[in-house]
């Protein structure tokens, strides 16, 4: 698609009260402000990997942490991925509907994310067959037809994109990283937990494998919970905390990837 056409699509998106945002990272447990519907579901044609450096949220410029990005599946197939798990066709996450009157404010708030290397794409989102929704006012029904979603992706050409990572080194790196939004391990553990809560099929083996390796390292070192129950007993207050709505962009801390 020509750059000008893409720009036009970005500007027009959401004009008909149809602004849907797909979250596959921290957005799953840290929703955007002003959403009135949250629907678990999936997109296709991408692979989720912890291949994006984070200098502003889970790391610092001198010691970047690691967060997830999506890689176009056709491109991923050309790469030598160290993760031996073949990813599923579906990338699970949550789609948020932003009412038309809040779109401009939320767009401005979300665009902050692009600074650290993320770009906008549009893709069909498939609601999970049986969804739990957080709506205000409560929705009466929702069809299962796909909706077009906006999604932020750290493309391979962005400077924070790292490409394939050795899985054990990646787990160790996550354990030693922290940034303004907190410990990188908390991001990893929250991501796995919130993914597993979306549906019976929404686990991601890349993420669960990293959690398993990270917990094994912590057990070996005698720190962290290293527990099997998925709960974090090391003062990680976000794990297990129910999703809650915030009313405005001011109330919400700056969005992280
Ligand atoms: C997310 O899905 O949480 C996300 C991904 C990239 C940029 C911003 C948010």
PDB file of N, CA, C and O and ligand atoms in Angstrom, residues 22-28 68 113 118 152-153 187 255-257, ligand 1:
ATOM      1  N   UNK A  22      -6.319  -3.545  18.862  1.00  0.00           N
ATOM      2  CA  UNK A  22      -5.951  -4.893  19.307  1.00  0.00           C
ATOM      3  C   UNK A  22      -4.728  -4.826  20.199  1.00  0.00           C
ATOM      4  O   UNK A  22      -3.709  -4.247  19.843  1.00  0.00           O
ATOM      5  N   UNK A  23      -4.831  -5.429  21.372  1.00  0.00           N
ATOM      6  CA  UNK A  23      -3.702  -5.509  22.305  1.00  0.00           C
ATOM      7  C   UNK A  23      -3.189  -6.929  22.393  1.00  0.00           C
ATOM      8  O   UNK A  23      -3.975  -7.858  22.596  1.00  0.00           O
ATOM      9  N   UNK A  24      -1.892  -7.093  22.218  1.00  0.00           N
ATOM     10  CA  UNK A  24      -1.283  -8.430  22.328  1.00  0.00           C
ATOM     11  C   UNK A  24      -0.163  -8.442  23.358  1.00  0.00           C
ATOM     12  O   UNK A  24       0.477  -9.463  23.586  1.00  0.00           O
ATOM     13  N   UNK A  25       0.097  -7.283  23.951  1.00  0.00           N
ATOM     14  CA  UNK A  25       1.141  -7.168  24.978  1.00  0.00           C
ATOM     15  C   UNK A  25       0.513  -6.631  26.253  1.00  0.00           C
ATOM     16  O   UNK A  25      -0.524  -7.129  26.701  1.00  0.00           O
ATOM     17  N   UNK A  26       1.102  -5.572  26.787  1.00  0.00           N
ATOM     18  CA  UNK A  26       0.612  -5.063  28.078  1.00  0.00           C
ATOM     19  C   UNK A  26      -0.826  -4.561  28.008  1.00  0.00           C
ATOM     20  O   UNK A  26      -1.513  -4.499  29.028  1.00  0.00           O
ATOM     21  N   UNK A  27      -1.282  -4.224  26.796  1.00  0.00           N
ATOM     22  CA  UNK A  27      -2.680  -3.770  26.678  1.00  0.00           C
ATOM     23  C   UNK A  27      -3.662  -4.841  27.144  1.00  0.00           C
ATOM     24  O   UNK A  27      -4.786  -4.525  27.513  1.00  0.00           O
ATOM     25  N   UNK A  28      -3.266  -6.085  27.149  1.00  0.00           N
ATOM     26  CA  UNK A  28      -4.214  -7.132  27.563  1.00  0.00           C
ATOM     27  C   UNK A  28      -4.604  -6.942  29.033  1.00  0.00           C
ATOM     28  O   UNK A  28      -5.755  -7.080  29.399  1.00  0.00           O
ATOM     29  N   UNK A  68       7.220  -7.637  23.785  1.00  0.00           N
ATOM     30  CA  UNK A  68       6.798  -8.370  22.592  1.00  0.00           C
ATOM     31  C   UNK A  68       6.508  -7.443  21.412  1.00  0.00           C
ATOM     32  O   UNK A  68       6.138  -6.280  21.587  1.00  0.00           O
ATOM     33  N   UNK A 113       3.326   5.662  21.712  1.00  0.00           N
ATOM     34  CA  UNK A 113       3.998   4.376  21.584  1.00  0.00           C
ATOM     35  C   UNK A 113       4.859   4.265  20.346  1.00  0.00           C
ATOM     36  O   UNK A 113       5.812   3.506  20.315  1.00  0.00           O
ATOM     37  N   UNK A 118       7.277   1.534  17.243  1.00  0.00           N
ATOM     38  CA  UNK A 118       6.075   0.832  16.800  1.00  0.00           C
ATOM     39  C   UNK A 118       5.367   1.580  15.672  1.00  0.00           C
ATOM     40  O   UNK A 118       5.300   2.799  15.674  1.00  0.00           O
ATOM     41  N   UNK A 152      -0.441  -1.996  16.889  1.00  0.00           N
ATOM     42  CA  UNK A 152       0.903  -1.398  16.867  1.00  0.00           C
ATOM     43  C   UNK A 152       1.935  -2.519  16.772  1.00  0.00           C
ATOM     44  O   UNK A 152       1.915  -3.452  17.570  1.00  0.00           O
ATOM     45  N   UNK A 153       2.819  -2.374  15.804  1.00  0.00           N
ATOM     46  CA  UNK A 153       3.798  -3.430  15.539  1.00  0.00           C
ATOM     47  C   UNK A 153       5.203  -2.844  15.440  1.00  0.00           C
ATOM     48  O   UNK A 153       5.404  -1.826  14.778  1.00  0.00           O
ATOM     49  N   UNK A 187       6.294  -8.029  33.553  1.00  0.00           N
ATOM     50  CA  UNK A 187       5.657  -7.948  32.233  1.00  0.00           C
ATOM     51  C   UNK A 187       5.486  -9.361  31.667  1.00  0.00           C
ATOM     52  O   UNK A 187       4.415  -9.722  31.173  1.00  0.00           O
ATOM     53  N   UNK A 255       1.355   4.716  28.449  1.00  0.00           N
ATOM     54  CA  UNK A 255       1.176   3.349  27.967  1.00  0.00           C
ATOM     55  C   UNK A 255       2.504   2.732  27.582  1.00  0.00           C
ATOM     56  O   UNK A 255       3.335   3.370  26.959  1.00  0.00           O
ATOM     57  N   UNK A 256       2.667   1.494  27.957  1.00  0.00           N
ATOM     58  CA  UNK A 256       3.865   0.796  27.553  1.00  0.00           C
ATOM     59  C   UNK A 256       3.533  -0.226  26.497  1.00  0.00           C
ATOM     60  O   UNK A 256       2.358  -0.493  26.226  1.00  0.00           O
ATOM     61  N   UNK A 257       4.538  -0.803  25.907  1.00  0.00           N
ATOM     62  CA  UNK A 257       4.301  -1.846  24.915  1.00  0.00           C
ATOM     63  C   UNK A 257       3.880  -3.097  25.624  1.00  0.00           C
ATOM     64  O   UNK A 257       4.326  -3.381  26.720  1.00  0.00           O
TER      65      UNK A 257
HETATM   66  C1  LIG B   1       0.136  -4.052  23.209  1.00  0.00           C
HETATM   67  O1  LIG B   1      -0.479  -4.860  22.561  1.00  0.00           O
HETATM   68  O2  LIG B   1       0.083  -4.052  24.415  1.00  0.00           O
HETATM   69  C2  LIG B   1       0.977  -3.038  22.514  1.00  0.00           C
HETATM   70  C3  LIG B   1       1.823  -3.434  21.536  1.00  0.00           C
HETATM   71  C4  LIG B   1       2.607  -2.481  20.904  1.00  0.00           C
HETATM   72  C5  LIG B   1       2.519  -1.156  21.256  1.00  0.00           C
HETATM   73  C6  LIG B   1       1.634  -0.774  22.219  1.00  0.00           C
HETATM   74  C7  LIG B   1       0.867  -1.723  22.868  1.00  0.00           C
END
